[in-house]
Short mmCIF file of C-alpha atoms in Angstrom, two decimals:
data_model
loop_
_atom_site.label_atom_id
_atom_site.label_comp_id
_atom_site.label_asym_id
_atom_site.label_seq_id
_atom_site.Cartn_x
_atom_site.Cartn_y
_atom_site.Cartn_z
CA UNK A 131 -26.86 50.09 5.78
CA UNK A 132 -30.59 50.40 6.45
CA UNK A 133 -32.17 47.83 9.61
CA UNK A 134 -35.97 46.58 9.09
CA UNK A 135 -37.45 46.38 12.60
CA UNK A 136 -39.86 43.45 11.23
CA UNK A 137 -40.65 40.13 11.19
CA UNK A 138 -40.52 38.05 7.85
CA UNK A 139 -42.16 34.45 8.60
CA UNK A 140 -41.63 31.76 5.91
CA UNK A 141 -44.41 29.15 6.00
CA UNK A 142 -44.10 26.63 3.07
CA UNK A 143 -42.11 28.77 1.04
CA UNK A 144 -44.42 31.66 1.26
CA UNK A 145 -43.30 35.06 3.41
CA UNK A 146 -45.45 36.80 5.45
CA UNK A 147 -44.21 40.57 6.70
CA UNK A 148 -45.16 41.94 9.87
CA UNK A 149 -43.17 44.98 10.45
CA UNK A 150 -43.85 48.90 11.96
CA UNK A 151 -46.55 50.71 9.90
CA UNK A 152 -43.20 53.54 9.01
CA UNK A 153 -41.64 50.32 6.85
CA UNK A 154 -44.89 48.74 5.89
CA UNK A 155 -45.01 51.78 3.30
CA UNK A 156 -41.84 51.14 2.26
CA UNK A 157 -41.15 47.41 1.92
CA UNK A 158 -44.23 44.84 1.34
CA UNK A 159 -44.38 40.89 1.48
CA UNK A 160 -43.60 41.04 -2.30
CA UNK A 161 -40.52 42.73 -2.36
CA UNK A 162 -38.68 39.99 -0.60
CA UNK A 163 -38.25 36.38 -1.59
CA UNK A 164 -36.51 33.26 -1.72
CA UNK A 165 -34.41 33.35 -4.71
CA UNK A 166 -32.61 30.01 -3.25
CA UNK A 167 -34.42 27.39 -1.39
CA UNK A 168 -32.39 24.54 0.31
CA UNK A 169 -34.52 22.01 2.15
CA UNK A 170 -32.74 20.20 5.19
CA UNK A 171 -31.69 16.81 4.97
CA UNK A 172 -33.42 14.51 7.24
CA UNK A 173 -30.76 13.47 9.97
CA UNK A 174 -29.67 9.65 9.38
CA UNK A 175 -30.66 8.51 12.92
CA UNK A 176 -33.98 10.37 13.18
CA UNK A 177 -35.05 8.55 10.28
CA UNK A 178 -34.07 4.95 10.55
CA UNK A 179 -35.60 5.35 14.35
CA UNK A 180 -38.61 6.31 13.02
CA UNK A 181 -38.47 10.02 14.53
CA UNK A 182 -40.93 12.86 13.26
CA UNK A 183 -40.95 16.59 14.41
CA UNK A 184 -39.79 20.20 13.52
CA UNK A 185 -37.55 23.25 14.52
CA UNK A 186 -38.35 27.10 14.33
CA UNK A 187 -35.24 28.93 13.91
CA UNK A 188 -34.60 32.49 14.00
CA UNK A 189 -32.33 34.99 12.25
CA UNK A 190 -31.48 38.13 10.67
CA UNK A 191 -31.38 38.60 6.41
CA UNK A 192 -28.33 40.40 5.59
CA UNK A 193 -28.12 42.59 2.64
CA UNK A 194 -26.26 40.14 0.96
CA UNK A 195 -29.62 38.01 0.77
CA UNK A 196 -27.58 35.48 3.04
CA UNK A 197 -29.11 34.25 6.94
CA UNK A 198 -27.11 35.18 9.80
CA UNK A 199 -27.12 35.07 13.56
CA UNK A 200 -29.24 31.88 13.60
CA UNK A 201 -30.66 30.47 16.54
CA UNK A 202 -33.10 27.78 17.41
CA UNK A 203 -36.16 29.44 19.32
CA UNK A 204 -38.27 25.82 19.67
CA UNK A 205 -37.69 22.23 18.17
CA UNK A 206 -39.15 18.89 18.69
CA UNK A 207 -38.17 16.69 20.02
CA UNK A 208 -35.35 18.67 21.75
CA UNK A 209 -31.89 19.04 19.31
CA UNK A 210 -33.00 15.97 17.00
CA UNK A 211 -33.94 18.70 13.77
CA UNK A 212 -31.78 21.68 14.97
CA UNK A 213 -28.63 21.14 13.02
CA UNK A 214 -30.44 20.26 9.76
CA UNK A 215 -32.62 23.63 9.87
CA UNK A 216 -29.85 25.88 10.82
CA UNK A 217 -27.95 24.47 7.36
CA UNK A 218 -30.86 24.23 5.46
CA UNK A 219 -31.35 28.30 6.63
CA UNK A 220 -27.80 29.30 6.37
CA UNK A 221 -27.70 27.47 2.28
CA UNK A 222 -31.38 29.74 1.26
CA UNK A 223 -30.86 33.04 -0.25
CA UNK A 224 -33.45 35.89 -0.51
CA UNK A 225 -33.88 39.00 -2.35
CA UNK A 226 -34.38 41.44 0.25
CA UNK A 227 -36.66 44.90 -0.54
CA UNK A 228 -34.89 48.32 -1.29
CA UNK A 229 -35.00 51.57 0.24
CA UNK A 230 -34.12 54.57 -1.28
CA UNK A 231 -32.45 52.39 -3.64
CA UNK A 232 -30.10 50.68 -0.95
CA UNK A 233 -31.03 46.66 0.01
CA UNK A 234 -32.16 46.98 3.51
CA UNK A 235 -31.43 44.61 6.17
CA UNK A 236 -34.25 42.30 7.81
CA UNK A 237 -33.67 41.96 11.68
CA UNK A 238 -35.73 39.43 12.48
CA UNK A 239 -37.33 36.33 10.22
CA UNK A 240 -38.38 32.92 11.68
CA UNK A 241 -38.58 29.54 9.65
CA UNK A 242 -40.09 26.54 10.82
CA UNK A 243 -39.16 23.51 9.24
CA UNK A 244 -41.57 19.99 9.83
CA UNK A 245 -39.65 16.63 9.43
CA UNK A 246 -42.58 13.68 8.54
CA UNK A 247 -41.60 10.80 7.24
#
């Protein structure tokens, strides 16, 4: 199994790629995408209290297409958001780029998800 030393960020549903100029010939912003979105559930109590905010979460994209080793990097307020991202995350599947025909392995993406009501 191949490891991408880059960065995929997800903004709205879009991906940017930021990775080492050696992969950037092999892999581009195109060749991976969300073939799954999930959007996270607004927690119960946030929303009847009237509570807005986000979390940025990241992880690693397997070569299955699934999320793993999540981990919340920022949220606001402070653990209000964080379980609904990491499930949202964990539930989205991507189609990851190839290399020399194999699916390589992102190491690092980041998601930010806002919660407005």
């Amino acid at each position: 199994m191949k490891s991408l030393c880059g960065c995929v960020c997800l903004v709205g549903g879009a991906l940017l790629l930021s990775a080492p100029s050696l992969f950037a010939q092999e892999c581009t912003v195109a060749d991976i995408k969300v073939l799954k979105k999930a959007d996270p559930n607004y927690p119960k109590r946030a929303r009847e209290r009237g509570i807005e905010g986000y979390v940025a979460l990241e992880f690693s994209i397997g070569v299955d297409g699934k999320a793993k080793d999540v981990k919340v990097v920022e949220s606001e307020p402070t653990g209000t958001f964080d379980r609904a991202g990491m499930r949202a995350v964990m539930k989205t599947r991507f189609q990851t780029c190839m290399v020399d025909s194999e699916p390589v392995e992102i190491a690092k993406a980041y998601l930010k998800f806002h919660f407005k009501l």
